Every structure is written in structure tokens, then in C-alpha cells.
Amino acid sequence: MGYPDTFEGFMVQSQDDWKTFKKQEFKPKKFQERDIDIEIECCGVCGSDVHTINGGWGDAPMPLCVGHEVIGKAVKVGDKVNTVKVGDRVGVGAQIWSCLECKPCKTDNENYCPKKIDTYGAPYPEEMGGVIAQGGYASHIRAHEYFTFKIPDDIPSVEAAPMMCAGLTTYSPLLRAGVGPGKKVAIVGVGGLGHYGILWASAMGAEVYVLSHSPDKEQAAKELGAKEFISTADKGWDKPWAFTFDFMLNTADATHEFDLVAYLGTLAVNGQMHHVGLPDENLPPISAQMFAPNGCSMGGSHIGSRPEMFQMLKLASEKKLKPKIETIPISEAGCKKAVEGVADNSVRYRYTLTDFDKAFPNR
């Protein structure tokens, strides 16, 4: 049928065969008065995509088109849309709808709405069409206005795409923790998330330290703004850094292997270890006594809010921040290459899928 009745995307058919993508049509949600149709220009490849399609985070509805770091052009807007017009370059992240009526939604915490709908793999209610939300490895995406963001002119699309999830996921907790001048911040991990954490914390004026078990990433960490690189592969690495960090952002995907006592011991009194990396495995065993020596705490978060998205984009624009991005033309083979590179941690440090016009010539 084709647009606007159907969209086309590269879809995984089974979690048992998660590296195989097939281009096929799917039915989008019902178009409503605050919806925006976006013709996709490029889409970032997130660790969430891999965790979802390979079953690491549990069962997912199949077939599924993943991708929640979308940049494209608005080609249709609903009658009550007033923040975007046809032709605008816009982005969509990991959330595509919320009720906008509950307490979290009314306090700029819509990312914690109990009725929120994720950009892919989530069921829409019957009044919205009753379909499964499909993501951005596709010709188009249909998004609610509140979760569609105009992109500053001076941020290239391939760089803006990963900011829609990885960028916001790391920016929001740093902002909420009051990170800025006079603060010592530890970023755990130099990967797709961690490299954004370094960029943001440094641009916000904090003194940034990187904790990583990969010494070969030291140069990249310092290029991104880190003052010090601490190799956690070294025995007793934590001892010189006791009571040092006001805030620790853990972006790693292997927290289940951590000696948490060592990490927590580097926090200043009342410091926090905050988790945004969401590995397949559970955290190591935790006891209340682990938090007593310095009054520290642990927490986590889920993406960020609309106001935080715009603040993040403003910071990136004004400071001319440059993430480290590799591009791959989208195709069945390209999607396979991308998810393999994320799974084996060979990407440096984020993939953006490009060349959507070639992949979807009839849209």
C-alpha cells in the first residue's frame, strides 16, 4: 500500500535470529490531531536495540523494527500541532507518548509516566490503532508532538541522532545532580553512553574523571574532556580515590562483574552512584552496610524530559560539542553490521544509519 497507510522498515523476525533483518511493510498507529509523520533521514543504533532483539531484556513482540534515535523531516502534522510545521528537521527519542495528565507528566517527568509508550515494541491502545509501536530503521515514524523535537541548524543530523537517546539518558541525571563547576564527577565506561557523559559533564564545568577497564581508551577519554583516566583493571585502583567523587555516572554494561564496594568507596560523603547502563544481568549482591562508610547512595533513571532534551541540544550547539560517530548505510546487511558492532563493543563510539533515501526510494 505504501505511505501513509503503511510504512516500510528493516525488521527482525525472531530473537533467535536477531542479526537477520528483512525489509517489509508495517501498519503505523492511527494518525491523530497531535501526531507528526516524519520521513526519516538517519537513525542512531542504541544498545537498547540489541538488548531488545537478542532477548537480553526478555521477550519482545515480533516482527519488530527497532531504532529510537531518529532524525528526519516532518511531512504531515495534525490539526492541533503547534510546535512543528511541515518541512522542519526534527528528532524522536526512546519515548513516543505519555498521558500528559498524571503527576509525573505535569512536573516535567513525563519519562516516568506509568502509561508511557516506548518508541518501539510497545502496544498502542485500541483507540490509537491497537498496533505495536515500530521504530526508526524505517521509511517513516509517526510520533506525538510532545515527543518530537526541532533540531538546531548547526548540529548535523548524524550527530543529533544518537543524542535522542544516549545523549539525553546521560545528560538528564547529570543535570538533576547539579553537576557543574566545583564538582568532581566520575564517568564509568567509555562507550556509546559514557562518551556522551564525558562530553556533557566537562561542558557543564565539572572536573571529570573516567573509570574504565580498557586502558586503550585513555586518549579518547581525554580528548572528550576528561581530566584523569583511572584504569579499574589495576589492583587496588580505588584506594587513591577514596572519598573523591561527588557523583558517579555508571554507563557500563558489565556492572554485574563490578566490586561495588570499591566503586562506592570512591564517592564523597553523601555521593551517589547513578546507573544508566542497563545490562542483561542483575547487579551484584548488595547489603545496607555498603552505604554506611560514606553515606553514599545508588540510583538510576530513564531517559529524560522534553525540557531537558532542549537544554541538552542548546548545550551541544553553543559549546559545539562533537560526539564520536561512525556511519553505516541502512540496508539488511548494514543493520546486521551495526548491531554486531554494538554487541561486540567494536563501535567507536556510536553508529548512525544513513542513506535512507536509497533504501526507501518510493516513499
mmCIF file of C-alpha atoms in Angstrom, residues 99-356:
data_model
loop_
_atom_site.group_PDB
_atom_site.id
_atom_site.type_symbol
_atom_site.label_atom_id
_atom_site.label_comp_id
_atom_site.label_asym_id
_atom_site.label_seq_id
_atom_site.Cartn_x
_atom_site.Cartn_y
_atom_site.Cartn_z
ATOM 1 C CA CYS A 99 -0.775 10.655 29.078
ATOM 2 C CA LEU A 100 0.362 14.257 29.811
ATOM 3 C CA GLU A 101 -2.172 14.315 32.655
ATOM 4 C CA CYS A 102 -0.631 12.430 35.601
ATOM 5 C CA LYS A 103 1.590 13.916 38.325
ATOM 6 C CA PRO A 104 4.883 12.942 36.637
ATOM 7 C CA CYS A 105 3.712 14.371 33.305
ATOM 8 C CA LYS A 106 2.632 17.649 34.872
ATOM 9 C CA THR A 107 6.009 18.091 36.632
ATOM 10 C CA ASP A 108 8.268 17.620 33.596
ATOM 11 C CA ASN A 109 8.756 13.964 34.439
ATOM 12 C CA GLU A 110 6.761 12.502 31.567
ATOM 13 C CA ASN A 111 9.556 9.955 31.081
ATOM 14 C CA TYR A 112 8.191 8.304 34.246
ATOM 15 C CA CYS A 113 4.535 8.329 33.185
ATOM 16 C CA PRO A 114 3.003 4.971 34.173
ATOM 17 C CA LYS A 115 1.159 4.914 30.842
ATOM 18 C CA LYS A 116 4.168 5.861 28.704
ATOM 19 C CA ILE A 117 4.657 4.221 25.315
ATOM 20 C CA ASP A 118 8.156 3.364 24.166
ATOM 21 C CA THR A 119 9.130 4.195 20.599
ATOM 22 C CA TYR A 120 9.238 0.531 19.586
ATOM 23 C CA GLY A 121 7.937 -2.754 20.934
ATOM 24 C CA ALA A 122 5.124 -1.212 22.984
ATOM 25 C CA PRO A 123 1.414 -1.770 22.320
ATOM 26 C CA TYR A 124 -0.787 1.187 21.446
ATOM 27 C CA PRO A 125 -4.283 1.094 22.963
ATOM 28 C CA GLU A 126 -7.163 0.260 20.647
ATOM 29 C CA GLU A 127 -8.239 3.887 20.286
ATOM 30 C CA MET A 128 -4.821 4.604 18.740
ATOM 31 C CA GLY A 129 -4.988 1.649 16.396
ATOM 32 C CA GLY A 130 -4.028 -1.245 18.661
ATOM 33 C CA VAL A 131 -0.735 -1.852 16.824
ATOM 34 C CA ILE A 132 2.778 -2.419 18.162
ATOM 35 C CA ALA A 133 4.954 0.689 18.003
ATOM 36 C CA GLN A 134 7.722 0.325 15.421
ATOM 37 C CA GLY A 135 10.976 2.240 15.440
ATOM 38 C CA GLY A 136 13.326 4.169 13.230
ATOM 39 C CA TYR A 137 15.083 1.654 10.988
ATOM 40 C CA ALA A 138 12.241 2.634 8.693
ATOM 41 C CA SER A 139 10.968 4.931 5.988
ATOM 42 C CA HIS A 140 8.797 6.959 8.387
ATOM 43 C CA ILE A 141 7.799 7.274 12.001
ATOM 44 C CA ARG A 142 4.569 8.670 13.461
ATOM 45 C CA ALA A 143 5.128 10.485 16.743
ATOM 46 C CA HIS A 144 3.189 12.609 19.215
ATOM 47 C CA GLU A 145 4.100 16.273 19.070
ATOM 48 C CA TYR A 146 5.350 16.351 22.690
ATOM 49 C CA PHE A 147 7.979 13.728 21.873
ATOM 50 C CA THR A 148 9.134 15.376 18.640
ATOM 51 C CA PHE A 149 11.978 17.877 18.912
ATOM 52 C CA LYS A 150 13.211 20.521 16.483
ATOM 53 C CA ILE A 151 16.947 20.166 15.913
ATOM 54 C CA PRO A 152 19.267 23.222 15.945
ATOM 55 C CA ASP A 153 20.536 24.072 12.481
ATOM 56 C CA ASP A 154 24.202 23.776 13.454
ATOM 57 C CA ILE A 155 24.021 20.170 14.696
ATOM 58 C CA PRO A 156 24.465 17.693 11.800
ATOM 59 C CA SER A 157 21.781 15.027 11.621
ATOM 60 C CA VAL A 158 24.210 12.116 12.028
ATOM 61 C CA GLU A 159 25.441 13.688 15.274
ATOM 62 C CA ALA A 160 21.995 14.686 16.526
ATOM 63 C CA ALA A 161 20.551 11.182 16.098
ATOM 64 C CA PRO A 162 22.378 9.437 18.999
ATOM 65 C CA MET A 163 21.647 12.422 21.225
ATOM 66 C CA MET A 164 17.956 11.489 21.103
ATOM 67 C CA CYS A 165 18.562 8.556 23.461
ATOM 68 C CA ALA A 166 22.209 8.172 24.501
ATOM 69 C CA GLY A 167 22.645 11.911 24.816
ATOM 70 C CA LEU A 168 19.519 12.542 26.859
ATOM 71 C CA THR A 169 19.987 9.427 29.003
ATOM 72 C CA THR A 170 23.332 10.762 30.227
ATOM 73 C CA TYR A 171 22.524 14.484 30.265
ATOM 74 C CA SER A 172 19.390 14.254 32.413
ATOM 75 C CA PRO A 173 20.942 12.659 35.528
ATOM 76 C CA LEU A 174 23.962 14.974 35.365
ATOM 77 C CA LEU A 175 21.639 17.986 35.239
ATOM 78 C CA ARG A 176 19.437 16.716 38.051
ATOM 79 C CA ALA A 177 22.510 16.046 40.200
ATOM 80 C CA GLY A 178 23.570 19.683 39.906
ATOM 81 C CA VAL A 179 26.772 18.853 38.069
ATOM 82 C CA GLY A 180 28.831 21.955 37.337
ATOM 83 C CA PRO A 181 31.864 23.960 38.456
ATOM 84 C CA GLY A 182 33.392 22.706 41.694
ATOM 85 C CA LYS A 183 32.028 19.179 41.284
ATOM 86 C CA LYS A 184 34.148 16.096 40.742
ATOM 87 C CA VAL A 185 32.334 13.642 38.506
ATOM 88 C CA ALA A 186 33.299 10.067 37.659
ATOM 89 C CA ILE A 187 32.070 8.548 34.398
ATOM 90 C CA VAL A 188 32.224 4.761 34.414
ATOM 91 C CA GLY A 189 32.774 3.353 30.931
ATOM 92 C CA VAL A 190 33.846 4.929 27.637
ATOM 93 C CA GLY A 191 31.272 3.680 25.160
ATOM 94 C CA GLY A 192 28.135 4.865 23.432
ATOM 95 C CA LEU A 193 26.706 6.273 26.660
ATOM 96 C CA GLY A 194 29.911 7.035 28.517
ATOM 97 C CA HIS A 195 31.453 9.192 25.839
ATOM 98 C CA TYR A 196 28.384 11.446 25.999
ATOM 99 C CA GLY A 197 28.665 11.554 29.780
ATOM 100 C CA ILE A 198 32.231 12.853 29.468
ATOM 101 C CA LEU A 199 31.208 15.465 26.897
ATOM 102 C CA TRP A 200 28.282 16.771 28.949
ATOM 103 C CA ALA A 201 29.953 16.793 32.373
ATOM 104 C CA SER A 202 33.001 18.597 31.001
ATOM 105 C CA ALA A 203 30.868 21.147 29.119
ATOM 106 C CA MET A 204 28.862 21.758 32.302
ATOM 107 C CA GLY A 205 32.065 22.800 34.059
ATOM 108 C CA ALA A 206 32.730 19.779 36.238
ATOM 109 C CA GLU A 207 36.103 18.123 36.835
ATOM 110 C CA VAL A 208 35.712 14.814 35.006
ATOM 111 C CA TYR A 209 37.377 11.511 35.830
ATOM 112 C CA VAL A 210 36.913 8.385 33.748
ATOM 113 C CA LEU A 211 36.825 4.896 35.254
ATOM 114 C CA SER A 212 37.394 2.164 32.682
ATOM 115 C CA HIS A 213 38.851 -1.326 32.423
ATOM 116 C CA SER A 214 40.085 -0.525 28.881
ATOM 117 C CA PRO A 215 43.388 1.413 29.046
ATOM 118 C CA ASP A 216 43.363 1.825 25.263
ATOM 119 C CA LYS A 217 40.505 4.316 25.650
ATOM 120 C CA GLU A 218 42.527 6.809 27.715
ATOM 121 C CA GLN A 219 43.371 9.106 24.806
ATOM 122 C CA ALA A 220 39.761 9.239 23.608
ATOM 123 C CA ALA A 221 38.532 9.974 27.139
ATOM 124 C CA LYS A 222 40.891 12.916 27.488
ATOM 125 C CA GLU A 223 40.026 14.224 24.023
ATOM 126 C CA LEU A 224 36.379 14.248 25.122
ATOM 127 C CA GLY A 225 37.193 16.320 28.207
ATOM 128 C CA ALA A 226 38.338 14.007 31.000
ATOM 129 C CA LYS A 227 40.965 15.335 33.407
ATOM 130 C CA GLU A 228 42.078 11.905 34.599
ATOM 131 C CA PHE A 229 41.755 8.324 33.347
ATOM 132 C CA ILE A 230 41.635 5.638 36.044
ATOM 133 C CA SER A 231 42.181 2.042 34.964
ATOM 134 C CA THR A 232 39.915 -0.209 37.011
ATOM 135 C CA ALA A 233 41.862 -3.197 35.690
ATOM 136 C CA ASP A 234 44.668 -2.299 38.111
ATOM 137 C CA LYS A 235 44.638 -3.981 41.519
ATOM 138 C CA GLY A 236 43.765 -1.511 44.277
ATOM 139 C CA TRP A 237 42.763 1.143 41.730
ATOM 140 C CA ASP A 238 40.199 2.582 44.107
ATOM 141 C CA LYS A 239 42.436 3.267 47.116
ATOM 142 C CA PRO A 240 43.949 6.614 45.988
ATOM 143 C CA TRP A 241 40.483 7.906 45.095
ATOM 144 C CA ALA A 242 38.630 7.277 48.373
ATOM 145 C CA PHE A 243 36.058 9.993 49.240
ATOM 146 C CA THR A 244 36.683 11.830 45.931
ATOM 147 C CA PHE A 245 33.669 11.916 43.610
ATOM 148 C CA ASP A 246 30.514 13.935 44.213
ATOM 149 C CA PHE A 247 28.644 11.994 41.537
ATOM 150 C CA MET A 248 29.348 8.828 39.596
ATOM 151 C CA LEU A 249 27.530 8.081 36.345
ATOM 152 C CA ASN A 250 27.761 4.380 35.559
ATOM 153 C CA THR A 251 27.262 3.766 31.842
ATOM 154 C CA ALA A 252 28.848 0.302 31.773
ATOM 155 C CA ASP A 253 27.164 -2.832 30.501
ATOM 156 C CA ALA A 254 29.034 -5.187 32.842
ATOM 157 C CA THR A 255 28.051 -3.932 36.294
ATOM 158 C CA HIS A 256 27.307 -7.498 37.359
ATOM 159 C CA GLU A 257 31.084 -8.056 37.377
ATOM 160 C CA PHE A 258 31.891 -4.972 39.497
ATOM 161 C CA ASP A 259 33.271 -4.907 43.017
ATOM 162 C CA LEU A 260 30.672 -2.403 44.135
ATOM 163 C CA VAL A 261 32.409 -1.744 47.454
ATOM 164 C CA ALA A 262 35.418 -0.434 45.554
ATOM 165 C CA TYR A 263 33.336 1.884 43.379
ATOM 166 C CA LEU A 264 31.170 3.163 46.225
ATOM 167 C CA GLY A 265 34.246 3.826 48.342
ATOM 168 C CA THR A 266 35.465 6.454 45.870
ATOM 169 C CA LEU A 267 32.377 8.592 46.438
ATOM 170 C CA ALA A 268 32.498 11.672 48.623
ATOM 171 C CA VAL A 269 30.289 11.773 51.710
ATOM 172 C CA ASN A 270 26.666 11.568 50.501
ATOM 173 C CA GLY A 271 27.829 10.991 46.918
ATOM 174 C CA GLN A 272 25.739 8.900 44.529
ATOM 175 C CA MET A 273 26.464 6.131 42.050
ATOM 176 C CA HIS A 274 23.859 6.515 39.327
ATOM 177 C CA HIS A 275 23.155 3.750 36.805
ATOM 178 C CA VAL A 276 22.129 4.397 33.212
ATOM 179 C CA GLY A 277 23.764 1.322 31.707
ATOM 180 C CA LEU A 278 21.151 -1.457 31.865
ATOM 181 C CA PRO A 279 22.909 -4.818 31.441
ATOM 182 C CA ASP A 280 21.182 -8.121 30.874
ATOM 183 C CA GLU A 281 22.461 -9.445 34.209
ATOM 184 C CA ASN A 282 21.399 -8.430 37.723
ATOM 185 C CA LEU A 283 23.546 -6.198 39.894
ATOM 186 C CA PRO A 284 25.982 -7.901 42.304
ATOM 187 C CA PRO A 285 24.635 -8.669 45.784
ATOM 188 C CA ILE A 286 24.016 -5.506 47.812
ATOM 189 C CA SER A 287 23.952 -5.015 51.576
ATOM 190 C CA ALA A 288 22.868 -1.959 53.540
ATOM 191 C CA GLN A 289 26.288 -1.865 55.181
ATOM 192 C CA MET A 290 27.867 -0.982 51.827
ATOM 193 C CA PHE A 291 26.395 2.516 52.003
ATOM 194 C CA ALA A 292 27.350 3.291 55.602
ATOM 195 C CA PRO A 293 31.082 4.217 55.397
ATOM 196 C CA ASN A 294 30.442 7.419 53.413
ATOM 197 C CA GLY A 295 26.663 7.803 53.487
ATOM 198 C CA CYS A 296 26.548 7.142 49.745
ATOM 199 C CA SER A 297 23.599 6.005 47.674
ATOM 200 C CA MET A 298 22.746 4.348 44.361
ATOM 201 C CA GLY A 299 20.069 5.253 41.866
ATOM 202 C CA GLY A 300 19.065 5.081 38.243
ATOM 203 C CA SER A 301 16.992 6.895 35.647
ATOM 204 C CA HIS A 302 15.062 6.523 32.418
ATOM 205 C CA ILE A 303 15.980 8.835 29.502
ATOM 206 C CA GLY A 304 14.906 12.433 30.302
ATOM 207 C CA SER A 305 12.186 15.038 29.839
ATOM 208 C CA ARG A 306 11.257 17.333 26.960
ATOM 209 C CA PRO A 307 12.721 20.441 28.664
ATOM 210 C CA GLU A 308 15.948 18.532 29.311
ATOM 211 C CA MET A 309 16.142 17.485 25.663
ATOM 212 C CA PHE A 310 16.063 21.109 24.552
ATOM 213 C CA GLN A 311 18.585 22.157 27.204
ATOM 214 C CA MET A 312 20.913 19.372 26.027
ATOM 215 C CA LEU A 313 20.612 20.405 22.375
ATOM 216 C CA LYS A 314 21.290 24.037 23.336
ATOM 217 C CA LEU A 315 24.431 22.996 25.234
ATOM 218 C CA ALA A 316 25.664 20.901 22.306
ATOM 219 C CA SER A 317 25.012 23.773 19.911
ATOM 220 C CA GLU A 318 26.542 26.557 21.995
ATOM 221 C CA LYS A 319 29.619 24.559 23.017
ATOM 222 C CA LYS A 320 29.976 22.995 19.556
ATOM 223 C CA LEU A 321 30.293 19.550 21.112
ATOM 224 C CA LYS A 322 31.332 16.753 18.781
ATOM 225 C CA PRO A 323 30.445 13.143 19.647
ATOM 226 C CA LYS A 324 32.388 10.316 18.016
ATOM 227 C CA ILE A 325 30.127 8.807 15.359
ATOM 228 C CA GLU A 326 30.550 6.117 12.700
ATOM 229 C CA THR A 327 28.021 5.935 9.856
ATOM 230 C CA ILE A 328 26.652 2.868 8.075
ATOM 231 C CA PRO A 329 24.263 2.973 5.087
ATOM 232 C CA ILE A 330 20.987 1.349 6.091
ATOM 233 C CA SER A 331 20.220 -1.993 4.450
ATOM 234 C CA GLU A 332 19.676 -5.554 5.605
ATOM 235 C CA ALA A 333 23.462 -6.015 5.679
ATOM 236 C CA GLY A 334 24.022 -2.580 7.216
ATOM 237 C CA CYS A 335 21.639 -3.228 10.102
ATOM 238 C CA LYS A 336 23.364 -6.563 10.741
ATOM 239 C CA LYS A 337 26.785 -4.908 10.794
ATOM 240 C CA ALA A 338 25.560 -2.225 13.173
ATOM 241 C CA VAL A 339 24.009 -4.494 15.795
ATOM 242 C CA GLU A 340 27.042 -6.797 15.665
ATOM 243 C CA GLY A 341 29.350 -3.829 16.251
ATOM 244 C CA VAL A 342 27.314 -2.708 19.251
ATOM 245 C CA ALA A 343 27.100 -6.237 20.639
ATOM 246 C CA ASP A 344 30.845 -6.863 20.447
ATOM 247 C CA ASN A 345 31.751 -3.310 21.523
ATOM 248 C CA SER A 346 33.804 -2.608 18.407
ATOM 249 C CA VAL A 347 31.971 0.627 17.548
ATOM 250 C CA ARG A 348 33.781 3.878 18.444
ATOM 251 C CA TYR A 349 31.532 5.112 19.914
ATOM 252 C CA ARG A 350 28.124 5.341 18.279
ATOM 253 C CA TYR A 351 26.650 4.219 14.947
ATOM 254 C CA THR A 352 24.230 6.261 12.860
ATOM 255 C CA LEU A 353 22.426 4.556 9.990
ATOM 256 C CA THR A 354 22.267 6.767 6.889
ATOM 257 C CA ASP A 355 21.246 6.772 3.188
ATOM 258 C CA PHE A 356 17.543 6.238 3.873
#
